[in-house]
Amino acid sequence: MKKQLTLIPLLGLFIVTSVFAQKPQKLTTNEIYEKVQKLNFLGSALYVAAHPDDENTRLIAYMANKVKARTAYLSLTRGDGGQNLIGPEIRELLGVIRTQELLAARGVDGGEQRFSRANDFGYSKHPDETFEIWDEDKVLADVVWAIRKFKPDVIINRFNHRTPGTTHGHHTASAMLSVEAFDLAADKTKYPEQLQYTEAWQPNRLFFNTSWWFYGSREKFEKADKSKMLNFDIGVYYPLKGVSNNELASIASSQHLCQGFGRLTTRGEQTEYVEFLKGEFPKDKKDIFSGINTKWNRVAGGDKIGKILYDVEKNFDFVNPSKHLPNLMRAYSLIEKLKDSHWREIKSKQIKEIIEACAGLYLEASAKTSSTTPNSSAKIDFEVLNRSTIPMDLVSIGWYPFEKLTMKDVKLTANKKENFTEDVRLLQMDYSSPYWLNADWGLGMYKVDNQELIGDPETKRPVRVTFNLKIDGTPISFTKNVIRRYSQRDKGEIYEPFEILPRVTTKLKDKVIIFSDGASKKIAVEVRSGTQNTKGSVALKVPNGWTVTPSNINFDIAQKGDKQVVEFTVTPSSNQSEGYIQTVATSEGKTYDKELIEINYNHIPKQSVLLPSKAKVVRLDIKKEGKSIGYIQGSGDAVPESLRQIGYSVTEIKPDAINENSLNNFDAVVIGIRAYNTKKELQFKQKYILDYVKNGGNVIVQYNTNRRVDVKAPYDLTLSRDRVTDEFAKVTMLAKDHSVLNYPNKITTNDFENWVQERGLYFPNKWSSEYTPILSMHDKGESAKEGSLLVAKYGKGNYIYTGLSFFRELPAGVPGAYKLFANLLSVKQNQIK
């Protein structure tokens, strides 16, 4: 996968890159002290919205760092339906990236992250439409589950539940579900199957995170009744961090790089408002937790713990925090005896982080390789180091998921490193892959049957090690993920996840393969070995009416990670049809049908995703003119690969390479999605693009957003936010005799069947008379939108602007979209009527 070099300063202390994405936290004494403060606050806040980037990082950071509350963001979706500004991944793979970006953001602002099973199917104009696609009851159950598991005292909705149809349907739906779940979470008769894992819970109060934006203007907000509103200065400065809260929030939101959210930090006073909706109104309008007991005496047995830990906080030694270890160990022992399992689990985890940091403990389990297979052996290097003068012993090492205990009985003296290696046998176990992608999913929901997994941000690492110690005579355990630590000369020290992967994975290069006529095609299958000396055979399953030869091909791969490419010949059906081909490999009596997809960007940990190794195949009769296409990429899409599928020669053009002669040899030039939004240099090259059109060229411009952009079309053209989100919306031909609907392929309404996610977006809503609108379409209850496809003569050539979502339809193998796009590429001046 493509790597994007992005350096993001975090609190002035370190740089986040892929090299450090798995690096264990090494706390300064300032950070230890802040964790002690947080340990002494027993209150929780849950922030609720719909997508990655919806969260208000300013308020989350304020709750987590100023208030010291345990704070989480519940994003109903993983952002699977958006676009990707940094690479080619879309849909479920984009959801994997955005999940990790959310975790990176929470790593900055101090929050935790939760999800539901809802799938982001794309833009929705109304919550009614959203609930037609989501399983409303299951998503509501997931919100109730999140509340019962997290047990927030305070819930804050990002969006207004009372204004459906005024914003993204997912947004309003998230608020509506949160309002409903606020009461249901305490009702034991609702979703009783959850109660074997948790208990009913009633939050204390519910708020809506309002602002002037929801009122339409700052002037209207100034006049609004604020009697039920609380407000906070979220621009507070944190001397221990050296940054203000809004700087922290800016850094957090800048982790959303695939959405282009990198932004400047801000400083200074800034007021945030929350409107009270339900529950008990706070006694103090400056304190969202006012009237809620957030002290240690909140839990039975907490008084003794608080007496110890409040003293540690009051008299914290920033020079030698290890002097607090005896008291911290006393408090830890008392926490472990708490009857309240919820707070016991939370506070045990928090205090162990503090103890580990105060002791300068370094505990690491690093595998010799970055992956292995089930039923194999792995060598694990251990490093154990006590950098305090407090006496410690390494008693034993426990392994998960294996019931194995390795006795050690090693004295850990001050600053003396203990290194050793263990050879562990890995039994049959689950592969490393995002758990929500393990089962087939539908348009609106992911399928997760394990109740305890629902909402988890990611799959737990497959192999974990527990270091069983005694500190000052008290037993305590620390669990660490097995990782892979190594170095590269040009990067330095690198931390990566340690993965459990199949013995064999296969890959079809193209996810959609178009057969534009009845001719056979060579289909290459890449076989990858997950271990040494892998032998077997691979076969290709094809739809009924299609044929493949040979029936199977043997492979023999000597080295782990090496690949072998084999070729099958596939002959399509005689008539137009669609289906899937799937690879199935066999090795040592077992079958393997997964593709390994590695996602490796510098700002998130490396991700290994296993998906079915298959591709859509489409047999269609398509005609086209011209052969050579120039493509100017914008934010990234797979249209060039799709055009190559139907026989075009596509050359990708860098904007800075465009000059007065560079476009002349192309039969058509296509400009990718959001190119004018993301490639600012295009504004300086537009004169060459328009000259190409004037001299007889054919240019197709795909959608751009309407924010701060000028596509510099030859005639007046105004972009809007008009879009048609219903992929089944009726399409009317406005210009039935126009060549784009007739040459070289006849386009009918049947060609708009089986589109995916949407019809299109950001259509122009105003244009000069030189343009001919070709199509009309609209969502339910809306006026007709006629700007989805506009064609204009310009000089000797043609200028075409389209907001139709070809960037989704072509990679999805939609036949009608291919036919229509081929017509756009084939337009000639003398064909336009």
PDB file of C-alpha atoms in Angstrom, residues 278-539:
ATOM      1  CA  LYS A 278     -32.912  14.956  30.026  1.00  0.00           C
ATOM      2  CA  GLY A 279     -32.170  13.816  33.540  1.00  0.00           C
ATOM      3  CA  GLU A 280     -31.089  15.874  36.535  1.00  0.00           C
ATOM      4  CA  PHE A 281     -30.169  19.479  35.783  1.00  0.00           C
ATOM      5  CA  PRO A 282     -26.710  20.423  37.187  1.00  0.00           C
ATOM      6  CA  LYS A 283     -26.645  22.593  40.283  1.00  0.00           C
ATOM      7  CA  ASP A 284     -23.651  24.522  38.931  1.00  0.00           C
ATOM      8  CA  LYS A 285     -23.963  25.584  35.272  1.00  0.00           C
ATOM      9  CA  LYS A 286     -20.180  25.728  34.966  1.00  0.00           C
ATOM     10  CA  ASP A 287     -19.748  22.096  36.049  1.00  0.00           C
ATOM     11  CA  ILE A 288     -21.331  19.376  33.929  1.00  0.00           C
ATOM     12  CA  PHE A 289     -20.767  16.855  36.777  1.00  0.00           C
ATOM     13  CA  SER A 290     -22.271  19.137  39.430  1.00  0.00           C
ATOM     14  CA  GLY A 291     -24.270  17.085  41.929  1.00  0.00           C
ATOM     15  CA  ILE A 292     -22.682  13.796  40.845  1.00  0.00           C
ATOM     16  CA  ASN A 293     -20.311  12.158  43.318  1.00  0.00           C
ATOM     17  CA  THR A 294     -16.979  11.792  41.526  1.00  0.00           C
ATOM     18  CA  LYS A 295     -14.892  11.112  44.649  1.00  0.00           C
ATOM     19  CA  TRP A 296     -13.504   7.782  45.838  1.00  0.00           C
ATOM     20  CA  ASN A 297     -16.295   7.490  48.397  1.00  0.00           C
ATOM     21  CA  ARG A 298     -18.627   6.926  45.444  1.00  0.00           C
ATOM     22  CA  VAL A 299     -17.839   3.207  45.774  1.00  0.00           C
ATOM     23  CA  ALA A 300     -17.981   1.036  48.878  1.00  0.00           C
ATOM     24  CA  GLY A 301     -14.477   0.713  50.272  1.00  0.00           C
ATOM     25  CA  GLY A 302     -13.288   3.763  48.341  1.00  0.00           C
ATOM     26  CA  ASP A 303     -12.602   5.947  51.380  1.00  0.00           C
ATOM     27  CA  LYS A 304      -9.398   4.097  52.279  1.00  0.00           C
ATOM     28  CA  ILE A 305      -8.217   4.200  48.690  1.00  0.00           C
ATOM     29  CA  GLY A 306      -8.953   7.904  48.384  1.00  0.00           C
ATOM     30  CA  LYS A 307      -7.067   8.716  51.568  1.00  0.00           C
ATOM     31  CA  ILE A 308      -3.932   7.168  50.071  1.00  0.00           C
ATOM     32  CA  LEU A 309      -4.266   8.482  46.537  1.00  0.00           C
ATOM     33  CA  TYR A 310      -5.335  12.049  47.354  1.00  0.00           C
ATOM     34  CA  ASP A 311      -2.149  12.279  49.421  1.00  0.00           C
ATOM     35  CA  VAL A 312      -0.063  10.982  46.484  1.00  0.00           C
ATOM     36  CA  GLU A 313      -1.631  13.647  44.271  1.00  0.00           C
ATOM     37  CA  LYS A 314      -1.146  16.426  46.825  1.00  0.00           C
ATOM     38  CA  ASN A 315       2.496  15.570  47.536  1.00  0.00           C
ATOM     39  CA  PHE A 316       3.527  14.227  44.133  1.00  0.00           C
ATOM     40  CA  ASP A 317       7.300  14.123  43.632  1.00  0.00           C
ATOM     41  CA  PHE A 318       8.065  15.196  40.061  1.00  0.00           C
ATOM     42  CA  VAL A 319      11.769  14.393  40.490  1.00  0.00           C
ATOM     43  CA  ASN A 320      11.446  10.921  41.978  1.00  0.00           C
ATOM     44  CA  PRO A 321       7.935   9.513  41.445  1.00  0.00           C
ATOM     45  CA  SER A 322       9.136   6.015  42.397  1.00  0.00           C
ATOM     46  CA  LYS A 323       8.992   7.058  46.047  1.00  0.00           C
ATOM     47  CA  HIS A 324       5.199   6.767  45.754  1.00  0.00           C
ATOM     48  CA  LEU A 325       5.327   3.078  44.791  1.00  0.00           C
ATOM     49  CA  PRO A 326       4.722   1.684  48.310  1.00  0.00           C
ATOM     50  CA  ASN A 327       1.539   3.774  48.668  1.00  0.00           C
ATOM     51  CA  LEU A 328       0.475   3.057  45.118  1.00  0.00           C
ATOM     52  CA  MET A 329       0.861  -0.677  45.752  1.00  0.00           C
ATOM     53  CA  ARG A 330      -1.226  -0.374  48.938  1.00  0.00           C
ATOM     54  CA  ALA A 331      -3.943   1.429  46.964  1.00  0.00           C
ATOM     55  CA  TYR A 332      -3.728  -1.166  44.187  1.00  0.00           C
ATOM     56  CA  SER A 333      -4.312  -3.981  46.655  1.00  0.00           C
ATOM     57  CA  LEU A 334      -7.399  -2.207  47.992  1.00  0.00           C
ATOM     58  CA  ILE A 335      -8.729  -1.513  44.477  1.00  0.00           C
ATOM     59  CA  GLU A 336      -8.427  -5.210  43.646  1.00  0.00           C
ATOM     60  CA  LYS A 337     -10.746  -5.937  46.581  1.00  0.00           C
ATOM     61  CA  LEU A 338     -13.518  -3.539  45.490  1.00  0.00           C
ATOM     62  CA  LYS A 339     -16.908  -5.217  45.127  1.00  0.00           C
ATOM     63  CA  ASP A 340     -17.913  -2.769  42.394  1.00  0.00           C
ATOM     64  CA  SER A 341     -16.554  -4.663  39.379  1.00  0.00           C
ATOM     65  CA  HIS A 342     -17.031  -1.721  37.012  1.00  0.00           C
ATOM     66  CA  TRP A 343     -14.844   0.728  38.916  1.00  0.00           C
ATOM     67  CA  ARG A 344     -12.494  -2.059  40.019  1.00  0.00           C
ATOM     68  CA  GLU A 345     -11.645  -2.856  36.411  1.00  0.00           C
ATOM     69  CA  ILE A 346     -11.255   0.783  35.368  1.00  0.00           C
ATOM     70  CA  LYS A 347      -9.202   1.932  38.340  1.00  0.00           C
ATOM     71  CA  SER A 348      -7.044  -1.204  38.396  1.00  0.00           C
ATOM     72  CA  LYS A 349      -6.022  -0.540  34.806  1.00  0.00           C
ATOM     73  CA  GLN A 350      -5.336   3.142  35.530  1.00  0.00           C
ATOM     74  CA  ILE A 351      -3.247   2.580  38.647  1.00  0.00           C
ATOM     75  CA  LYS A 352      -1.205  -0.165  36.999  1.00  0.00           C
ATOM     76  CA  GLU A 353      -0.208   2.299  34.264  1.00  0.00           C
ATOM     77  CA  ILE A 354       0.914   4.710  36.983  1.00  0.00           C
ATOM     78  CA  ILE A 355       2.832   2.035  38.911  1.00  0.00           C
ATOM     79  CA  GLU A 356       4.569   0.868  35.748  1.00  0.00           C
ATOM     80  CA  ALA A 357       5.580   4.434  34.884  1.00  0.00           C
ATOM     81  CA  CYS A 358       6.712   5.348  38.415  1.00  0.00           C
ATOM     82  CA  ALA A 359       8.897   2.250  38.511  1.00  0.00           C
ATOM     83  CA  GLY A 360      10.370   2.965  35.094  1.00  0.00           C
ATOM     84  CA  LEU A 361       9.343  -0.576  34.181  1.00  0.00           C
ATOM     85  CA  TYR A 362      10.044  -1.678  30.632  1.00  0.00           C
ATOM     86  CA  LEU A 363       8.250  -4.885  29.672  1.00  0.00           C
ATOM     87  CA  GLU A 364       8.430  -6.128  26.104  1.00  0.00           C
ATOM     88  CA  ALA A 365       7.712  -9.302  24.167  1.00  0.00           C
ATOM     89  CA  SER A 366       8.981  -9.025  20.596  1.00  0.00           C
ATOM     90  CA  ALA A 367       8.627 -11.751  17.982  1.00  0.00           C
ATOM     91  CA  LYS A 368      11.452 -12.582  15.605  1.00  0.00           C
ATOM     92  CA  THR A 369       9.086 -12.076  12.649  1.00  0.00           C
ATOM     93  CA  SER A 370       6.051  -9.870  12.035  1.00  0.00           C
ATOM     94  CA  SER A 371       3.675 -12.804  11.475  1.00  0.00           C
ATOM     95  CA  THR A 372       3.236 -16.531  11.748  1.00  0.00           C
ATOM     96  CA  THR A 373       0.548 -19.142  11.126  1.00  0.00           C
ATOM     97  CA  PRO A 374      -1.612 -21.221  13.480  1.00  0.00           C
ATOM     98  CA  ASN A 375      -0.091 -24.503  14.686  1.00  0.00           C
ATOM     99  CA  SER A 376       3.432 -23.149  14.363  1.00  0.00           C
ATOM    100  CA  SER A 377       6.218 -22.105  16.702  1.00  0.00           C
ATOM    101  CA  ALA A 378       7.371 -18.554  17.313  1.00  0.00           C
ATOM    102  CA  LYS A 379      10.486 -17.283  19.031  1.00  0.00           C
ATOM    103  CA  ILE A 380       9.720 -14.372  21.362  1.00  0.00           C
ATOM    104  CA  ASP A 381      12.416 -12.085  22.740  1.00  0.00           C
ATOM    105  CA  PHE A 382      11.722 -10.639  26.186  1.00  0.00           C
ATOM    106  CA  GLU A 383      13.098  -7.532  27.815  1.00  0.00           C
ATOM    107  CA  VAL A 384      12.330  -6.793  31.470  1.00  0.00           C
ATOM    108  CA  LEU A 385      13.843  -3.788  33.211  1.00  0.00           C
ATOM    109  CA  ASN A 386      13.206  -2.168  36.600  1.00  0.00           C
ATOM    110  CA  ARG A 387      14.611   1.380  36.656  1.00  0.00           C
ATOM    111  CA  SER A 388      13.677   2.118  40.265  1.00  0.00           C
ATOM    112  CA  THR A 389      15.287   1.128  43.572  1.00  0.00           C
ATOM    113  CA  ILE A 390      12.107  -0.594  44.765  1.00  0.00           C
ATOM    114  CA  PRO A 391      12.659  -4.380  45.084  1.00  0.00           C
ATOM    115  CA  MET A 392      10.853  -6.430  42.434  1.00  0.00           C
ATOM    116  CA  ASP A 393      10.659 -10.009  41.208  1.00  0.00           C
ATOM    117  CA  LEU A 394       9.583 -11.448  37.888  1.00  0.00           C
ATOM    118  CA  VAL A 395       7.658 -14.494  39.087  1.00  0.00           C
ATOM    119  CA  SER A 396       6.334 -15.945  35.839  1.00  0.00           C
ATOM    120  CA  ILE A 397       5.050 -15.278  32.339  1.00  0.00           C
ATOM    121  CA  GLY A 398       1.534 -16.227  31.242  1.00  0.00           C
ATOM    122  CA  TRP A 399       0.441 -16.641  27.646  1.00  0.00           C
ATOM    123  CA  TYR A 400      -2.838 -15.764  25.960  1.00  0.00           C
ATOM    124  CA  PRO A 401      -4.708 -17.510  24.371  1.00  0.00           C
ATOM    125  CA  PHE A 402      -2.771 -20.546  25.587  1.00  0.00           C
ATOM    126  CA  GLU A 403      -3.041 -21.964  29.067  1.00  0.00           C
ATOM    127  CA  LYS A 404       0.666 -21.838  29.619  1.00  0.00           C
ATOM    128  CA  LEU A 405       2.709 -20.456  32.499  1.00  0.00           C
ATOM    129  CA  THR A 406       6.482 -20.107  32.325  1.00  0.00           C
ATOM    130  CA  MET A 407       8.096 -19.786  35.776  1.00  0.00           C
ATOM    131  CA  LYS A 408      10.980 -17.309  36.055  1.00  0.00           C
ATOM    132  CA  ASP A 409      11.726 -16.278  39.674  1.00  0.00           C
ATOM    133  CA  VAL A 410      14.128 -13.470  38.655  1.00  0.00           C
ATOM    134  CA  LYS A 411      15.195 -10.603  40.923  1.00  0.00           C
ATOM    135  CA  LEU A 412      14.792  -7.285  39.105  1.00  0.00           C
ATOM    136  CA  THR A 413      17.499  -5.079  40.532  1.00  0.00           C
ATOM    137  CA  ALA A 414      17.784  -1.396  39.727  1.00  0.00           C
ATOM    138  CA  ASN A 415      18.528  -0.728  36.045  1.00  0.00           C
ATOM    139  CA  LYS A 416      19.743  -4.256  35.328  1.00  0.00           C
ATOM    140  CA  LYS A 417      18.131  -5.491  32.148  1.00  0.00           C
ATOM    141  CA  GLU A 418      16.915  -9.077  31.911  1.00  0.00           C
ATOM    142  CA  ASN A 419      16.772 -10.563  28.407  1.00  0.00           C
ATOM    143  CA  PHE A 420      15.642 -14.044  27.457  1.00  0.00           C
ATOM    144  CA  THR A 421      13.953 -15.885  24.582  1.00  0.00           C
ATOM    145  CA  GLU A 422      11.018 -18.270  24.661  1.00  0.00           C
ATOM    146  CA  ASP A 423       9.917 -20.641  21.921  1.00  0.00           C
ATOM    147  CA  VAL A 424       6.131 -20.843  22.081  1.00  0.00           C
ATOM    148  CA  ARG A 425       3.883 -23.224  20.212  1.00  0.00           C
ATOM    149  CA  LEU A 426       0.906 -21.389  18.697  1.00  0.00           C
ATOM    150  CA  LEU A 427      -2.113 -23.677  18.584  1.00  0.00           C
ATOM    151  CA  GLN A 428      -5.139 -23.323  16.317  1.00  0.00           C
ATOM    152  CA  MET A 429      -6.338 -19.753  16.739  1.00  0.00           C
ATOM    153  CA  ASP A 430      -8.182 -16.955  14.977  1.00  0.00           C
ATOM    154  CA  TYR A 431      -6.448 -14.943  12.297  1.00  0.00           C
ATOM    155  CA  SER A 432      -5.544 -11.298  12.720  1.00  0.00           C
ATOM    156  CA  SER A 433      -8.178  -9.234  10.932  1.00  0.00           C
ATOM    157  CA  PRO A 434     -10.802  -6.616  11.847  1.00  0.00           C
ATOM    158  CA  TYR A 435     -13.499  -8.663  13.575  1.00  0.00           C
ATOM    159  CA  TRP A 436     -16.424  -6.814  11.973  1.00  0.00           C
ATOM    160  CA  LEU A 437     -15.235  -7.953   8.519  1.00  0.00           C
ATOM    161  CA  ASN A 438     -15.104 -11.662   9.387  1.00  0.00           C
ATOM    162  CA  ALA A 439     -18.677 -12.387   8.297  1.00  0.00           C
ATOM    163  CA  ASP A 440     -20.516 -11.259   5.168  1.00  0.00           C
ATOM    164  CA  TRP A 441     -22.221  -7.940   5.749  1.00  0.00           C
ATOM    165  CA  GLY A 442     -25.038  -6.009   4.145  1.00  0.00           C
ATOM    166  CA  LEU A 443     -25.486  -2.455   2.922  1.00  0.00           C
ATOM    167  CA  GLY A 444     -26.500  -1.049   6.287  1.00  0.00           C
ATOM    168  CA  MET A 445     -25.073  -3.319   8.976  1.00  0.00           C
ATOM    169  CA  TYR A 446     -21.996  -5.325   9.839  1.00  0.00           C
ATOM    170  CA  LYS A 447     -22.658  -8.778  11.220  1.00  0.00           C
ATOM    171  CA  VAL A 448     -21.142  -9.400  14.651  1.00  0.00           C
ATOM    172  CA  ASP A 449     -22.738 -12.161  16.700  1.00  0.00           C
ATOM    173  CA  ASN A 450     -20.395 -12.098  19.688  1.00  0.00           C
ATOM    174  CA  GLN A 451     -22.054  -9.628  22.057  1.00  0.00           C
ATOM    175  CA  GLU A 452     -18.829  -8.895  23.894  1.00  0.00           C
ATOM    176  CA  LEU A 453     -17.123  -7.795  20.676  1.00  0.00           C
ATOM    177  CA  ILE A 454     -19.830  -5.353  19.597  1.00  0.00           C
ATOM    178  CA  GLY A 455     -18.562  -1.800  19.844  1.00  0.00           C
ATOM    179  CA  ASP A 456     -14.890  -2.648  20.359  1.00  0.00           C
ATOM    180  CA  PRO A 457     -12.753  -0.352  18.220  1.00  0.00           C
ATOM    181  CA  GLU A 458     -10.491  -3.121  16.973  1.00  0.00           C
ATOM    182  CA  THR A 459      -9.710  -6.796  17.315  1.00  0.00           C
ATOM    183  CA  LYS A 460      -7.600  -7.642  20.336  1.00  0.00           C
ATOM    184  CA  ARG A 461      -4.087  -8.708  19.392  1.00  0.00           C
ATOM    185  CA  PRO A 462      -3.957 -12.491  18.900  1.00  0.00           C
ATOM    186  CA  VAL A 463      -1.022 -13.216  21.208  1.00  0.00           C
ATOM    187  CA  ARG A 464      -0.546 -11.462  24.531  1.00  0.00           C
ATOM    188  CA  VAL A 465       1.870 -11.998  27.390  1.00  0.00           C
ATOM    189  CA  THR A 466       1.248 -11.384  31.082  1.00  0.00           C
ATOM    190  CA  PHE A 467       4.254 -10.481  33.216  1.00  0.00           C
ATOM    191  CA  ASN A 468       3.522 -11.652  36.770  1.00  0.00           C
ATOM    192  CA  LEU A 469       5.605  -9.583  39.194  1.00  0.00           C
ATOM    193  CA  LYS A 470       5.960  -8.862  42.857  1.00  0.00           C
ATOM    194  CA  ILE A 471       6.596  -5.214  43.694  1.00  0.00           C
ATOM    195  CA  ASP A 472       7.584  -4.543  47.262  1.00  0.00           C
ATOM    196  CA  GLY A 473       6.188  -7.974  48.081  1.00  0.00           C
ATOM    197  CA  THR A 474       2.758  -7.416  46.481  1.00  0.00           C
ATOM    198  CA  PRO A 475       1.731  -9.505  43.429  1.00  0.00           C
ATOM    199  CA  ILE A 476       0.807  -7.501  40.315  1.00  0.00           C
ATOM    200  CA  SER A 477       0.471  -8.405  36.636  1.00  0.00           C
ATOM    201  CA  PHE A 478       1.009  -6.442  33.437  1.00  0.00           C
ATOM    202  CA  THR A 479      -0.299  -7.720  30.102  1.00  0.00           C
ATOM    203  CA  LYS A 480       1.433  -6.718  26.864  1.00  0.00           C
ATOM    204  CA  ASN A 481       0.738  -7.456  23.227  1.00  0.00           C
ATOM    205  CA  VAL A 482       3.421  -9.418  21.455  1.00  0.00           C
ATOM    206  CA  ILE A 483       4.869  -7.023  18.883  1.00  0.00           C
ATOM    207  CA  ARG A 484       7.646  -7.036  16.316  1.00  0.00           C
ATOM    208  CA  ARG A 485      10.437  -4.545  17.049  1.00  0.00           C
ATOM    209  CA  TYR A 486      13.262  -4.077  14.604  1.00  0.00           C
ATOM    210  CA  SER A 487      15.212  -1.324  12.898  1.00  0.00           C
ATOM    211  CA  GLN A 488      15.871  -0.051   9.408  1.00  0.00           C
ATOM    212  CA  ARG A 489      18.840   2.103   8.514  1.00  0.00           C
ATOM    213  CA  ASP A 490      16.699   4.774   6.880  1.00  0.00           C
ATOM    214  CA  LYS A 491      13.928   4.761   9.517  1.00  0.00           C
ATOM    215  CA  GLY A 492      15.404   3.712  12.820  1.00  0.00           C
ATOM    216  CA  GLU A 493      13.448   1.691  15.355  1.00  0.00           C
ATOM    217  CA  ILE A 494      10.148   0.265  14.112  1.00  0.00           C
ATOM    218  CA  TYR A 495       7.273  -1.279  16.089  1.00  0.00           C
ATOM    219  CA  GLU A 496       4.712  -3.376  14.216  1.00  0.00           C
ATOM    220  CA  PRO A 497       1.833  -5.631  15.262  1.00  0.00           C
ATOM    221  CA  PHE A 498       2.556  -9.354  15.461  1.00  0.00           C
ATOM    222  CA  GLU A 499      -0.025 -11.092  13.262  1.00  0.00           C
ATOM    223  CA  ILE A 500      -1.494 -14.569  12.921  1.00  0.00           C
ATOM    224  CA  LEU A 501      -2.122 -15.113   9.207  1.00  0.00           C
ATOM    225  CA  PRO A 502      -3.139 -18.016   6.954  1.00  0.00           C
ATOM    226  CA  ARG A 503      -0.599 -20.423   5.528  1.00  0.00           C
ATOM    227  CA  VAL A 504      -1.723 -19.384   2.035  1.00  0.00           C
ATOM    228  CA  THR A 505      -3.444 -16.262   0.749  1.00  0.00           C
ATOM    229  CA  THR A 506      -4.368 -15.444  -2.820  1.00  0.00           C
ATOM    230  CA  LYS A 507      -5.064 -12.271  -4.727  1.00  0.00           C
ATOM    231  CA  LEU A 508      -6.841 -11.302  -7.925  1.00  0.00           C
ATOM    232  CA  LYS A 509      -5.288  -8.074  -9.163  1.00  0.00           C
ATOM    233  CA  ASP A 510      -8.556  -6.510 -10.324  1.00  0.00           C
ATOM    234  CA  LYS A 511     -11.661  -6.546  -8.143  1.00  0.00           C
ATOM    235  CA  VAL A 512     -13.859  -6.021 -11.181  1.00  0.00           C
ATOM    236  CA  ILE A 513     -13.050  -7.650 -14.504  1.00  0.00           C
ATOM    237  CA  ILE A 514     -14.972  -6.460 -17.532  1.00  0.00           C
ATOM    238  CA  PHE A 515     -15.380  -8.668 -20.574  1.00  0.00           C
ATOM    239  CA  SER A 516     -16.447  -6.162 -23.224  1.00  0.00           C
ATOM    240  CA  ASP A 517     -17.077  -8.962 -25.738  1.00  0.00           C
ATOM    241  CA  GLY A 518     -17.081 -12.756 -25.826  1.00  0.00           C
ATOM    242  CA  ALA A 519     -13.291 -13.093 -25.978  1.00  0.00           C
ATOM    243  CA  SER A 520     -11.428 -15.051 -23.268  1.00  0.00           C
ATOM    244  CA  LYS A 521      -9.087 -13.333 -20.860  1.00  0.00           C
ATOM    245  CA  LYS A 522      -6.000 -14.398 -18.954  1.00  0.00           C
ATOM    246  CA  ILE A 523      -6.674 -13.995 -15.232  1.00  0.00           C
ATOM    247  CA  ALA A 524      -3.625 -13.882 -13.000  1.00  0.00           C
ATOM    248  CA  VAL A 525      -3.790 -15.211  -9.439  1.00  0.00           C
ATOM    249  CA  GLU A 526      -1.059 -14.263  -6.999  1.00  0.00           C
ATOM    250  CA  VAL A 527      -0.378 -16.921  -4.364  1.00  0.00           C
ATOM    251  CA  ARG A 528       1.418 -15.774  -1.199  1.00  0.00           C
ATOM    252  CA  SER A 529       3.041 -18.057   1.337  1.00  0.00           C
ATOM    253  CA  GLY A 530       2.662 -17.374   5.045  1.00  0.00           C
ATOM    254  CA  THR A 531       5.364 -19.863   5.990  1.00  0.00           C
ATOM    255  CA  GLN A 532       8.415 -21.682   4.618  1.00  0.00           C
ATOM    256  CA  ASN A 533       8.156 -24.406   1.951  1.00  0.00           C
ATOM    257  CA  THR A 534       4.495 -24.127   1.049  1.00  0.00           C
ATOM    258  CA  LYS A 535       3.105 -26.430  -1.610  1.00  0.00           C
ATOM    259  CA  GLY A 536      -0.399 -26.933  -2.920  1.00  0.00           C
ATOM    260  CA  SER A 537      -2.778 -26.084  -5.719  1.00  0.00           C
ATOM    261  CA  VAL A 538      -5.110 -23.232  -6.553  1.00  0.00           C
ATOM    262  CA  ALA A 539      -8.399 -23.305  -8.451  1.00  0.00           C
TER     263      ALA A 539
END
